[in-house]
Tab-separated table of C-alpha atoms and ligand atoms in Angstrom:
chain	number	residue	atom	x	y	z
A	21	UNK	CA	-4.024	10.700	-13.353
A	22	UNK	CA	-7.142	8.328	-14.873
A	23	UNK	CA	-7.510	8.224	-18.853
A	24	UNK	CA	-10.098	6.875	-20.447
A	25	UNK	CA	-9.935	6.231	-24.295
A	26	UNK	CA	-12.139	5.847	-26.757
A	27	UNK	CA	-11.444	3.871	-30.855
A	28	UNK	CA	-13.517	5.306	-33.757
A	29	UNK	CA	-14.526	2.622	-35.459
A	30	UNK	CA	-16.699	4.319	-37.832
A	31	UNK	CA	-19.113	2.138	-39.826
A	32	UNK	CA	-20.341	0.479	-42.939
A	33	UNK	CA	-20.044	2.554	-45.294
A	34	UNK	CA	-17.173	3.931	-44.363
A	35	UNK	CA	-15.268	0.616	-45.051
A	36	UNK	CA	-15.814	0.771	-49.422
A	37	UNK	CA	-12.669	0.940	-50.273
A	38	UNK	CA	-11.416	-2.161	-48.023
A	39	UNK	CA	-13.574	-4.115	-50.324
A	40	UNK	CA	-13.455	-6.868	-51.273
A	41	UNK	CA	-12.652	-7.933	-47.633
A	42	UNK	CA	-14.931	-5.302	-45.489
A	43	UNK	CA	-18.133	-7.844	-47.620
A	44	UNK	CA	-17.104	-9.820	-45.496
A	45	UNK	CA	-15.796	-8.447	-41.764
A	46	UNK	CA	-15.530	-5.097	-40.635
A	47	UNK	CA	-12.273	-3.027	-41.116
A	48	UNK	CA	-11.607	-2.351	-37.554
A	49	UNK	CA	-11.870	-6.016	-36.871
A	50	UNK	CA	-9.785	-7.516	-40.120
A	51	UNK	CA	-6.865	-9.093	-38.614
A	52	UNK	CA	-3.603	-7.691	-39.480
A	53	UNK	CA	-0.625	-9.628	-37.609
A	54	UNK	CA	-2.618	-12.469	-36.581
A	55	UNK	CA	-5.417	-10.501	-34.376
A	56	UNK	CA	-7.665	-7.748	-34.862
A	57	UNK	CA	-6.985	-4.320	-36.462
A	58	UNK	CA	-7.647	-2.754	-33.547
A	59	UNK	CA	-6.453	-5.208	-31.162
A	60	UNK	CA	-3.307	-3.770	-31.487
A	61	UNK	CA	-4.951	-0.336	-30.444
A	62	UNK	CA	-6.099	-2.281	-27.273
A	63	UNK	CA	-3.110	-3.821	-26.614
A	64	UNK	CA	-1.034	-0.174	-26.513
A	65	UNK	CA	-3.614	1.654	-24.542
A	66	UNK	CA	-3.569	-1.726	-21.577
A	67	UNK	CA	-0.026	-0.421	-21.001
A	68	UNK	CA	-0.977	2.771	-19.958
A	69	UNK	CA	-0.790	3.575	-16.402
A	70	UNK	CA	-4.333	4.111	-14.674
A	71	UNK	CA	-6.754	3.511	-17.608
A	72	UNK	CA	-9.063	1.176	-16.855
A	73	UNK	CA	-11.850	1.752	-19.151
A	74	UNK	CA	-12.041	2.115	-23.434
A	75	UNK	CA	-15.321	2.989	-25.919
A	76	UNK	CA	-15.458	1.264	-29.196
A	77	UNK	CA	-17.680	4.282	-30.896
A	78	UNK	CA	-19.212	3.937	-34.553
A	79	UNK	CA	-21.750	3.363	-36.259
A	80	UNK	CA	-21.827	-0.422	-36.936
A	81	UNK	CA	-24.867	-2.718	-35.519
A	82	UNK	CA	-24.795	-3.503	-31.950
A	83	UNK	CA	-23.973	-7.440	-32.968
A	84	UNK	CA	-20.998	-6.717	-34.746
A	85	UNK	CA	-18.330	-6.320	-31.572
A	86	UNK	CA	-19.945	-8.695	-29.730
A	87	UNK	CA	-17.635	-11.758	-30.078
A	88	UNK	CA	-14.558	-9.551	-29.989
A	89	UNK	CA	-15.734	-8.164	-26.589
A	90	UNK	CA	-16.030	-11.272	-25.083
A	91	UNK	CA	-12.744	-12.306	-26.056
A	92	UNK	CA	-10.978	-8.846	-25.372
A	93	UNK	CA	-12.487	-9.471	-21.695
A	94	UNK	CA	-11.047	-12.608	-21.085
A	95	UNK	CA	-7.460	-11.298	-22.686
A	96	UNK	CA	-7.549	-8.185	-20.292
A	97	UNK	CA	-9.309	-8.914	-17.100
A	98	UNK	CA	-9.155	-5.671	-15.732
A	99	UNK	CA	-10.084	-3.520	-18.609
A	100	UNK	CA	-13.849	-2.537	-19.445
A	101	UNK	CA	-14.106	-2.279	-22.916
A	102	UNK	CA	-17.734	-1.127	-24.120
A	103	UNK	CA	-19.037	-0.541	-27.867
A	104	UNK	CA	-21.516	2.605	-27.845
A	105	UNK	CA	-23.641	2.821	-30.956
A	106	UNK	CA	-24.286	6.102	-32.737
A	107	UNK	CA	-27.601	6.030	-34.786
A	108	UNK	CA	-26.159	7.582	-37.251
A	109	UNK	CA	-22.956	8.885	-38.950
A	110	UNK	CA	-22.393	11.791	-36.193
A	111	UNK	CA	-18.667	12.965	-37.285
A	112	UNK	CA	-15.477	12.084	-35.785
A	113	UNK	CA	-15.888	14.290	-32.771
A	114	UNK	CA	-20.136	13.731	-32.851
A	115	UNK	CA	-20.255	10.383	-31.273
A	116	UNK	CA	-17.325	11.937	-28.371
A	117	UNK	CA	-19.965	14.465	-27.565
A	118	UNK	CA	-23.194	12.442	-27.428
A	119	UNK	CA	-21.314	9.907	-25.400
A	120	UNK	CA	-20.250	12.360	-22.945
A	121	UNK	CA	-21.799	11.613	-20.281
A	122	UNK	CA	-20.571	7.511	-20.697
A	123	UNK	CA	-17.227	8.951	-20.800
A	124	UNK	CA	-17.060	11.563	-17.991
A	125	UNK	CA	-18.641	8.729	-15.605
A	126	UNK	CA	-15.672	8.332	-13.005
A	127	UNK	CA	-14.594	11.914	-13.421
A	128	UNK	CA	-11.357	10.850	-15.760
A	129	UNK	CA	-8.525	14.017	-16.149
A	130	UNK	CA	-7.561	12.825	-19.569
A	131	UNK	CA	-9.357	10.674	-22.731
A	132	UNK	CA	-7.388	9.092	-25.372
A	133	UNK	CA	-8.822	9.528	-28.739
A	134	UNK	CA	-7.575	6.883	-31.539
A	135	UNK	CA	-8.524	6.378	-34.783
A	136	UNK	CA	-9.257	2.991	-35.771
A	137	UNK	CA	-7.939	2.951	-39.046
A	138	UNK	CA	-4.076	4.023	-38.100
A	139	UNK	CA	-0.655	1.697	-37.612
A	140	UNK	CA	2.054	2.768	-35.627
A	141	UNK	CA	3.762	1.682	-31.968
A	142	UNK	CA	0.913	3.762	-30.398
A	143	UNK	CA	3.618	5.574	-28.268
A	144	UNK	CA	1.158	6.759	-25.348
A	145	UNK	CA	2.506	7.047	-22.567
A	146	UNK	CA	5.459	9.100	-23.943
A	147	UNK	CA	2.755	11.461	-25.413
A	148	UNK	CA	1.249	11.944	-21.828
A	149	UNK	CA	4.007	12.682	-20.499
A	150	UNK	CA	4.737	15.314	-23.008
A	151	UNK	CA	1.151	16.306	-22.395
A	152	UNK	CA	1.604	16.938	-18.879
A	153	UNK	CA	4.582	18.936	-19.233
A	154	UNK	CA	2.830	21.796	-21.288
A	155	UNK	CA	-0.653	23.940	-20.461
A	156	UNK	CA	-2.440	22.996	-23.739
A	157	UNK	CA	-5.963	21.074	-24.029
A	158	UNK	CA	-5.298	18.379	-26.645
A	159	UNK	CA	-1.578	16.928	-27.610
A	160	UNK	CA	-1.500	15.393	-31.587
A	161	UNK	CA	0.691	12.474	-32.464
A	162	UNK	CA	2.500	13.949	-35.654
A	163	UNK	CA	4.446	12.392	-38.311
A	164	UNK	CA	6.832	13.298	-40.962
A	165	UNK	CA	5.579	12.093	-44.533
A	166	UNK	CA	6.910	12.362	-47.889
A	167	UNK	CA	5.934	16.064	-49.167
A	168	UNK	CA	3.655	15.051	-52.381
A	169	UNK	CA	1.014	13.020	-49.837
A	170	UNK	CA	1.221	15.554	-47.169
A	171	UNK	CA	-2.041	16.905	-48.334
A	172	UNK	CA	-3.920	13.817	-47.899
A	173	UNK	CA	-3.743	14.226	-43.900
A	174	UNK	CA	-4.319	17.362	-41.299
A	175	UNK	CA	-1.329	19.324	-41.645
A	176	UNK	CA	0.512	20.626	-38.809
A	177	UNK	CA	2.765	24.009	-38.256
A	178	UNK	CA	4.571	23.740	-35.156
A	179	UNK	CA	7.518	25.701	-33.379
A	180	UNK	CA	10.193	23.480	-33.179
A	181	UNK	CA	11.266	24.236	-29.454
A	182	UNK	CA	8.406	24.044	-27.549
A	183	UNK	CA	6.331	21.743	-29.646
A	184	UNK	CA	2.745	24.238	-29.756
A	185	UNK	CA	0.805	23.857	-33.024
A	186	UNK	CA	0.591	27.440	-34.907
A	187	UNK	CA	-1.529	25.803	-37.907
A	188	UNK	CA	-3.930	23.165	-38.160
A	189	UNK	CA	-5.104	22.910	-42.050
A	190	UNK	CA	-6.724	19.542	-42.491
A	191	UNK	CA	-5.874	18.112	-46.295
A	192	UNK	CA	-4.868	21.280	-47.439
A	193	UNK	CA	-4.881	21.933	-51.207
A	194	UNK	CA	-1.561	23.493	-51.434
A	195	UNK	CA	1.327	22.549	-49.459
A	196	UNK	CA	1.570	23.686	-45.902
A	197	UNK	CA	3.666	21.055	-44.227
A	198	UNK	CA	5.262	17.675	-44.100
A	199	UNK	CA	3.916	17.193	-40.092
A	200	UNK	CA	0.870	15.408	-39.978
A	201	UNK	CA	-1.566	14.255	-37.709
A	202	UNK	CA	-1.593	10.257	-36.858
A	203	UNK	CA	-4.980	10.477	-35.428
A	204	UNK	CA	-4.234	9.687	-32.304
A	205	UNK	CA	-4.900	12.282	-29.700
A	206	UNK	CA	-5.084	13.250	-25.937
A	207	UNK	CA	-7.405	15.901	-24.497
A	208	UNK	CA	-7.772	17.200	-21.142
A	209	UNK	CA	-11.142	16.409	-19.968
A	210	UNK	CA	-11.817	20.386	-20.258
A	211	UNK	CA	-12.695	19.568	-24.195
A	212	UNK	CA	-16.045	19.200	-23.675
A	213	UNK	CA	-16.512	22.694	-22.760
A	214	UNK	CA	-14.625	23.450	-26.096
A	215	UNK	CA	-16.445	21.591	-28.011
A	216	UNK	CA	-19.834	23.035	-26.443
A	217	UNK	CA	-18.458	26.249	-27.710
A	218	UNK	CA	-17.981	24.818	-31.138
A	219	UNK	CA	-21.849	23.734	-31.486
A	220	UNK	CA	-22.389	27.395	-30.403
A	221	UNK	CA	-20.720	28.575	-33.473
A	222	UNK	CA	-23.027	26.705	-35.234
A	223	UNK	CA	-25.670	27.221	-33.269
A	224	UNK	CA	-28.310	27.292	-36.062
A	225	UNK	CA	-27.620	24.183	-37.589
A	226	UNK	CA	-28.375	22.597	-34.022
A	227	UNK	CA	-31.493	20.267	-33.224
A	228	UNK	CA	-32.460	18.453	-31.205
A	229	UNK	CA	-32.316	14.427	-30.998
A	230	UNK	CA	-34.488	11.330	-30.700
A	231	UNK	CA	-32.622	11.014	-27.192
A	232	UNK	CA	-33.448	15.076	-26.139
A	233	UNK	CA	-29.491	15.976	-27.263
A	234	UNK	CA	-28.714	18.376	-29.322
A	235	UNK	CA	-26.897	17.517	-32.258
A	236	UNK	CA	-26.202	18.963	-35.730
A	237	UNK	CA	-28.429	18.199	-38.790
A	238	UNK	CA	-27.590	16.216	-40.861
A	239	UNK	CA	-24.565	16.781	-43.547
A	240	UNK	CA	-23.325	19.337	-40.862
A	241	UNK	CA	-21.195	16.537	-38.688
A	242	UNK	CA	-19.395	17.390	-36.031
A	243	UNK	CA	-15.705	17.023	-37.068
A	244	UNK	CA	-12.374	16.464	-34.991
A	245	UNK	CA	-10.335	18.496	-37.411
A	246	UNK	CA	-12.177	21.656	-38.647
A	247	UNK	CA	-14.263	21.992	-36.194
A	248	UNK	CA	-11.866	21.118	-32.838
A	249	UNK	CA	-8.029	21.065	-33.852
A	250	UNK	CA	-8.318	23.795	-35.845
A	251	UNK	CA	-9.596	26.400	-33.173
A	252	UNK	CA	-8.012	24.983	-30.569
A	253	UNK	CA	-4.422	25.804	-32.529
A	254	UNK	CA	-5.538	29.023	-32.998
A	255	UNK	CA	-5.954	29.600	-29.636
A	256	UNK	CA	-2.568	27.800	-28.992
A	257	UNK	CA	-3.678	25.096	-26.508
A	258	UNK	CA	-2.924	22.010	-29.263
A	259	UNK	CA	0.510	21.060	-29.103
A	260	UNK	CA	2.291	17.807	-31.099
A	261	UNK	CA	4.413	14.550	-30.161
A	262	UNK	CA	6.101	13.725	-33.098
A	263	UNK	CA	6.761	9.900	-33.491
A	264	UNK	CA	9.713	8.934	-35.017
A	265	UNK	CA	8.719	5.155	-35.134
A	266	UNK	CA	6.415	3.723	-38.169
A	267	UNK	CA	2.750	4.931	-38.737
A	268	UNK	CA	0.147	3.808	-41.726
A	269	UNK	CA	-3.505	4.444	-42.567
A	270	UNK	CA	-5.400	1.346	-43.409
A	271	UNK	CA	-7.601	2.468	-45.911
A	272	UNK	CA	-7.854	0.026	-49.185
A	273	UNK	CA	-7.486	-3.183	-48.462
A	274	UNK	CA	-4.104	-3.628	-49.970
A	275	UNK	CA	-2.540	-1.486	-47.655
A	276	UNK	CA	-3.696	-4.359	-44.856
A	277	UNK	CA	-0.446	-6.237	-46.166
A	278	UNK	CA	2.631	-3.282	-45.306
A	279	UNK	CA	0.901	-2.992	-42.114
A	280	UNK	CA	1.053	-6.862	-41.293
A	281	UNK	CA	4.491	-6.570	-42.314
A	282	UNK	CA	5.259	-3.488	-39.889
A	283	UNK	CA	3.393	-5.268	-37.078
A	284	UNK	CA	5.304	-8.551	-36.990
A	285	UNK	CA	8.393	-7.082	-37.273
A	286	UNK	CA	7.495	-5.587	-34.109
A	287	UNK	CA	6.603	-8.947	-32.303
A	288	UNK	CA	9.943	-10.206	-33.830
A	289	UNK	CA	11.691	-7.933	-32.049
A	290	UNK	CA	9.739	-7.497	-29.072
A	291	UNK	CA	8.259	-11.318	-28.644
A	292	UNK	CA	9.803	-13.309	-30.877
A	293	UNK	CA	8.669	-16.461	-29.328
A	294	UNK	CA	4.974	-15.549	-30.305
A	295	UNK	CA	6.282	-16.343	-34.223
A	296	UNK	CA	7.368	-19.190	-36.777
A	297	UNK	CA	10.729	-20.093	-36.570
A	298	UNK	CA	12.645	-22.928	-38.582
A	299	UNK	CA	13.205	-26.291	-36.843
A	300	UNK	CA	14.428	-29.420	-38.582
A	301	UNK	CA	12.009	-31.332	-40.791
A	302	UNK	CA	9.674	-28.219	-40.741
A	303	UNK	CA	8.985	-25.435	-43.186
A	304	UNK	CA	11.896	-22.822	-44.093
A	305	UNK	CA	10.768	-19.734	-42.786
A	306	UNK	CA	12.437	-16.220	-43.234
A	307	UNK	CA	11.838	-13.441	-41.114
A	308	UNK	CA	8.562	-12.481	-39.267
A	309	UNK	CA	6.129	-15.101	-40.003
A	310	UNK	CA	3.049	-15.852	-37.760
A	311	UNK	CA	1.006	-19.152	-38.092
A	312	UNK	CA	-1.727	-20.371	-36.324
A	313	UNK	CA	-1.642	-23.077	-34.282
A	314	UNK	CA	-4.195	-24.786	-36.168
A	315	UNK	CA	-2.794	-24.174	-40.002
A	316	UNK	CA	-0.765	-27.062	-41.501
A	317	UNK	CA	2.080	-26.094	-43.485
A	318	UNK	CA	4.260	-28.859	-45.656
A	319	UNK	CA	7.886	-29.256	-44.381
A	320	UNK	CA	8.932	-28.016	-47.646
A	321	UNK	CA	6.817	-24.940	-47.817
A	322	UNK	CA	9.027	-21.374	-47.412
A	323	UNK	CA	7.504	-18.981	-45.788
A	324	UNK	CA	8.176	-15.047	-44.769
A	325	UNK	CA	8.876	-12.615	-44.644
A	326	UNK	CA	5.727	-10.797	-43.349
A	327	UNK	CA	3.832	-13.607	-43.432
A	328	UNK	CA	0.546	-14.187	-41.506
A	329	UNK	CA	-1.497	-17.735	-42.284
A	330	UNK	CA	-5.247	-17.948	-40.464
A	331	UNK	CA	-6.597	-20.776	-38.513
A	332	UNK	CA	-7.370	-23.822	-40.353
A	333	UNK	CA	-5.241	-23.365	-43.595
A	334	UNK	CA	-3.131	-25.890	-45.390
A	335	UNK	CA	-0.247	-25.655	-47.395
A	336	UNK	CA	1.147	-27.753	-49.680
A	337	UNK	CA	4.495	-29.181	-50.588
A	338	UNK	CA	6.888	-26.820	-52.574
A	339	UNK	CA	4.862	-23.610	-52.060
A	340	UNK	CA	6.353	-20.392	-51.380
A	341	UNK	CA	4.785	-17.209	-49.964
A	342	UNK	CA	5.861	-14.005	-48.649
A	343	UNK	CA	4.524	-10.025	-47.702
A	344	UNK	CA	1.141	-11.920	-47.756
A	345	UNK	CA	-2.303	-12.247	-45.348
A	346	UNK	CA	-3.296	-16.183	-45.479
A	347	UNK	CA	-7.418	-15.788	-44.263
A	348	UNK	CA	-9.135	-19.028	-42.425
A	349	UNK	CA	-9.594	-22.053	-43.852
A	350	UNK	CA	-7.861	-21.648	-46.935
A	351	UNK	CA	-6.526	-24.428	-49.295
A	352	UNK	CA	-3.174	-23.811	-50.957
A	353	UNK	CA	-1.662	-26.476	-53.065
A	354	UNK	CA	2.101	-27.737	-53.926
A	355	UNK	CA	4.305	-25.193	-55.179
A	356	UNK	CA	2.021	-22.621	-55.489
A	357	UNK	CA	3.741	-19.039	-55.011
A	358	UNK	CA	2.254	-16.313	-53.584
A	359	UNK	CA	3.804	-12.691	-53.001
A	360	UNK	CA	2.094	-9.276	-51.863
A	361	UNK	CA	-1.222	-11.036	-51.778
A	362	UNK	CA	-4.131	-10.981	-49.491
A	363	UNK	CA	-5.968	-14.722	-49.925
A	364	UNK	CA	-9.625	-13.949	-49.009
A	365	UNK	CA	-11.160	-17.168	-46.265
A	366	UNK	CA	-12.157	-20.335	-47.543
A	367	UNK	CA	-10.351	-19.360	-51.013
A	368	UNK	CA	-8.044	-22.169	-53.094
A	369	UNK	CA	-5.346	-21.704	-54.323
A	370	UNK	CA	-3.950	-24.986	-57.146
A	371	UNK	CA	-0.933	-26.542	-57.922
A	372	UNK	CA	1.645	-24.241	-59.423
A	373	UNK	CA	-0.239	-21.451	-59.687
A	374	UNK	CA	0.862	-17.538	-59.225
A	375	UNK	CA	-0.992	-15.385	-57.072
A	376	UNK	CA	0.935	-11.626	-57.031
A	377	UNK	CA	1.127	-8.476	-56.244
A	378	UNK	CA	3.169	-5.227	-56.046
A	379	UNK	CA	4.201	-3.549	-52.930
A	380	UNK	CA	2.134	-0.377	-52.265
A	381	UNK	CA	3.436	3.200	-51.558
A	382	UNK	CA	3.753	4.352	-48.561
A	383	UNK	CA	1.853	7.129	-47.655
A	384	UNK	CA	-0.822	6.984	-51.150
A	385	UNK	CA	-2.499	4.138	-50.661
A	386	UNK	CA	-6.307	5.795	-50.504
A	387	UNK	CA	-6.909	5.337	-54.384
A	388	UNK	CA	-7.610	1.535	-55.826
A	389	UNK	CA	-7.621	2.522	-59.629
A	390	UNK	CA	-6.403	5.422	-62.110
A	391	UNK	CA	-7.853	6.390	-65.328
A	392	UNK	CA	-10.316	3.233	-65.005
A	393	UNK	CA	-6.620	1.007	-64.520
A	394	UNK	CA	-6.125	-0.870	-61.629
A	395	UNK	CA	-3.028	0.377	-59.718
A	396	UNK	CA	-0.138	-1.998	-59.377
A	397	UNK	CA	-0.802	-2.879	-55.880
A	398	UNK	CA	-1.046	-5.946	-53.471
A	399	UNK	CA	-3.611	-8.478	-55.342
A	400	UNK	CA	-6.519	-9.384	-53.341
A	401	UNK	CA	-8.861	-12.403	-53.491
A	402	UNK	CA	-12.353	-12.100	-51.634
A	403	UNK	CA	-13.703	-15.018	-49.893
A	404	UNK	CA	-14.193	-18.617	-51.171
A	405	UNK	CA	-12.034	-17.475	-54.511
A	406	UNK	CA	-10.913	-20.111	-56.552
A	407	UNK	CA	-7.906	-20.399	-58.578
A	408	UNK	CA	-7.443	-23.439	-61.237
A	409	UNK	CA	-4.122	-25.202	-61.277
A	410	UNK	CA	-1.206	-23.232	-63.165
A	411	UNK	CA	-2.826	-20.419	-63.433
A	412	UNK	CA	-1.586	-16.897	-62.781
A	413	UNK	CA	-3.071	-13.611	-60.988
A	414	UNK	CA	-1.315	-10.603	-61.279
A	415	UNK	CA	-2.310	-6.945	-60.122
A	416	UNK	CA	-6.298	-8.149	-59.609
A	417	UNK	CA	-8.457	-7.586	-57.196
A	418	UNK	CA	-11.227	-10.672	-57.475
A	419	UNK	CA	-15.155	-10.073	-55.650
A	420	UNK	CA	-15.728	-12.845	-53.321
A	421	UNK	CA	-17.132	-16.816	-54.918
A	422	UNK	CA	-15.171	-16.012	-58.082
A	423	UNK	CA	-13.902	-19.077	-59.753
A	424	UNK	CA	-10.681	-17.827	-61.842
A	425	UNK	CA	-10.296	-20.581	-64.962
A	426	UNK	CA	-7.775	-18.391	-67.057
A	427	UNK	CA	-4.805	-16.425	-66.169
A	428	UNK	CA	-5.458	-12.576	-65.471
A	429	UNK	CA	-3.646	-9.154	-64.790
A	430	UNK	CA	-4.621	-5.218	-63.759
A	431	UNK	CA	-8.291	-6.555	-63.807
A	432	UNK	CA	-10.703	-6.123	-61.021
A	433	UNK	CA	-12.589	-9.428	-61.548
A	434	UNK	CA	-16.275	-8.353	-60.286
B	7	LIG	N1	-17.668	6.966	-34.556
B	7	LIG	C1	-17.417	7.543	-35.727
B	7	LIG	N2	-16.229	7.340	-36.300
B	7	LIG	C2	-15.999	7.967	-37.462
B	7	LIG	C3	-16.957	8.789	-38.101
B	7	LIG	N3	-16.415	9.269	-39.244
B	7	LIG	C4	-15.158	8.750	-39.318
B	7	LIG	N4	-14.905	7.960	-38.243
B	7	LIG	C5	-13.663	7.244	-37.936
B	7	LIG	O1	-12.664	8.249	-37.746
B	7	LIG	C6	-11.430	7.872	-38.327
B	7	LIG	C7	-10.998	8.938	-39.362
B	7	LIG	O2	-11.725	8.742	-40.509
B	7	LIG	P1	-11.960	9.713	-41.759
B	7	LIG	O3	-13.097	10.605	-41.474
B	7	LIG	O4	-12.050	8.796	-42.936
B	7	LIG	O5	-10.712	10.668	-41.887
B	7	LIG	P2	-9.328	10.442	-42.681
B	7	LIG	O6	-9.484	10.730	-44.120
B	7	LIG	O7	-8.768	9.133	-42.265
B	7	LIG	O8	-8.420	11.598	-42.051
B	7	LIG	C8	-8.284	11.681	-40.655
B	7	LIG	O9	-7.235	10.833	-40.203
B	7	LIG	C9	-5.903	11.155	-40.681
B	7	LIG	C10	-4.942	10.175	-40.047
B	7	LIG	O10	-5.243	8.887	-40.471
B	7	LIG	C11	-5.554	12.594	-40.291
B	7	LIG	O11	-4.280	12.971	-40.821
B	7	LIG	C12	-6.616	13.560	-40.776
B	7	LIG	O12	-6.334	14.832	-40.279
B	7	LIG	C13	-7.985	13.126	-40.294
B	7	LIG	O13	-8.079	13.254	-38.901
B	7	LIG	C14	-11.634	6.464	-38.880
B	7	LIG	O14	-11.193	5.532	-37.918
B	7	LIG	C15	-13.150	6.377	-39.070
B	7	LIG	O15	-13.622	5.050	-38.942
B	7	LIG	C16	-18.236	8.969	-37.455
B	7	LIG	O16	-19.138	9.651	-37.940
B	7	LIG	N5	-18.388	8.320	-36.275
């Protein structure tokens, strides 16, 4: 067998409600666990046996994955990893289709298809395995979420003993199940013949490209879920791997901080010797806590759990933080505290100051503010943010080059 995969990345727009931090970096390339959203997408599919070759696809600038290519290279010699640019917003199944000829080169049996914006173990070679052992096209990683944010995802009806998808309703507005889709997927190359058929249904919304290939005008994207899943469960050739293991979206940028939690727990288990650990006359550090090698943290600093400090910060004397993301280069003085935070690069932090937040939920974490109210939610502080000493943040959200004088709470500081 020889899979290809492909990440959608998406693009620019698509990344508002990650501000404040997508002003400054892409989503798919915010780190989370000390490296790259979707590094850890990378990382899963290099285990798999016989793929050799994965397309970043979206709709970013060319320039944008350049560095990150060059280092992904060097990390994994023998992978090819490509970015291919759509010129527009094409759908989440458009840019698969347009590409097709980029992917089909080598005559691959099988492509991956992940979402970039999705946590989890990534278990993919147990879902190709599954895959092989039935006759359908595509096979869905699936999930079990709490009933009242079902409707957010696709929904999936399946028969328990053989695993085939009856239903495919993506966000439903009733309730159809608590099985969702993860957004990670694997097709048998024959999908391209399905999804020809599926630009036949819509046949005259077609037209034809600056490139000669057809494509559908615009507004009428072609989509993964409605226009793919859905027919293929009809016809009962989509079948699901349900994942017992953890699985997020990273959508606002708060929910960046349960995910860098999830992640390093992982490594602790897994690689422990890639994190923090206590040694006498250095910091006290609890749990999974990554630093990098060129951050300078007091002795008497605590630190973790779910803790991740950039390149280039310093922390002070008496500070505590934990369930945080520490950005590059930034400056946090003695016993400062911070706690479900996200400290945006280059920000400072002073002397005995508070910077907080509240865990998010779960499986809700799409909406930022209700009624005009900030949620309670991780607090987040955009690039080069500075705090005064003994000051506290609460609940806030803060736009990047903010200079925060006075205490503040449920405010997004624009
Ligand atoms: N290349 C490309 N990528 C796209 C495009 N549109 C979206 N994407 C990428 O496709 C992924 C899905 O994005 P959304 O369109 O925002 O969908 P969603 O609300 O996240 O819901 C989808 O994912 C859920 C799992 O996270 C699913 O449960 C749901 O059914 C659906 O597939 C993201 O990684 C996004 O960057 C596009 O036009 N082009």
């Amino acid at each position: 067998m020889h899979p290809k995969a492909i990440i959608l990345v998406g693009g620019p727009s698509r990344g508002t409600r990650f501000r404040p931090l997508s002003l400054n970096v892409p989503k798919p390339l915010f780190p989370v666990a000390g490296k790259p959203i979707i590094s850890h997408h990378i990382a899963a599919l290099s285990k798999v046996e016989g793929l050799k070759e994965i397309l970043l696809i979206g709709f970013f600038e060319d320039s944008v994955f350049s560095s990150f290519l060059q280092d992904a290279a060097r990390e994994y010699p023998n992978l090819h990893i490509r970015y291919l640019r759509e010129y527009q917003s094409l759908g989440t199944a458009g840019g698969m289709y347009h590409f097709r000829d980029e992917i089909l080169r080598g005559n691959p049996d099988q492509v991956f298809v992940l979402h970039a914006d999705v946590a989890c173990t990534f278990p993919l070679n147990a879902m190709k395995k599954a895959h092989e052992g039935h006759r359908g096209l595509c096979t869905i990683l699936g999930t079990k979420v709490p009933r009242d944010s079902a409707n957010n995802f696709g929904c999936l009806v399946a028969k328990p003993d053989t695993n085939e998808v009856l239903h495919y309703v993506e966000k439903p507005e009733t309730f159809v199940s608590n099985l969702i889709s993860c957004g990670v997927y694997l097709f048998d190359c024959a999908i391209f013949d399905e999804i020809r058929k599926s630009l036949e249904n819509k046949k005259g919304n077609v037209e034809t490209d600056i490139y000669g290939k057809e494509v559908f005008q615009d507004g009428n994207k072609l989509r993964l879920e409605q226009d793919l899943l859905r027919p293929l469960a009809q016809s009962r050739k989509l079948f699901v791997y349900e994942t017992k293991d953890f699985w997020r979206q990273i959508k606002t940028a708060g929910s960046a901080v349960p995910v860098n939690g999830l992640y390093l727990e992982q490594v602790l288990h897994a690689h422990p010797e890639k994190l923090a650990k206590s040694t006498p006359g250095g910091p006290d550090i609890v749990g999974a806590v990554y630093i990098h090698p060129t951050a300078r943290i007091d002795p008497n600093a605590k630190l973790g759990p779910n803790v991740s400090i950039g390149p280039n910060v310093v922390v002070g004397k008496g500070t505590r933080i934990r369930d945080s993301i520490i950005l590059d280069n930034v400056d946090i003085k003695q016993n400062a505290c911070i706690l479900h935070a996200i400290i945006g690069w280059d920000s400072k932090v002073g002397c005995w100051s508070r910077v907080e937040g509240t865990p998010p939920s779960a499986h809700n974490s799409t909406a930022v503010t209700k009624n005009g109210l900030k949620i309670q939610s991780v607090t987040i502080l955009g690039k080069e943010v500075s705090v005064k000493d003994e000051t506290i943040i609460r609940n806030c959200i803060v736009l990047p080059h903010k200079e925060l004088k006075a205490s503040c709470e449920n405010e997004i500081v624009m």
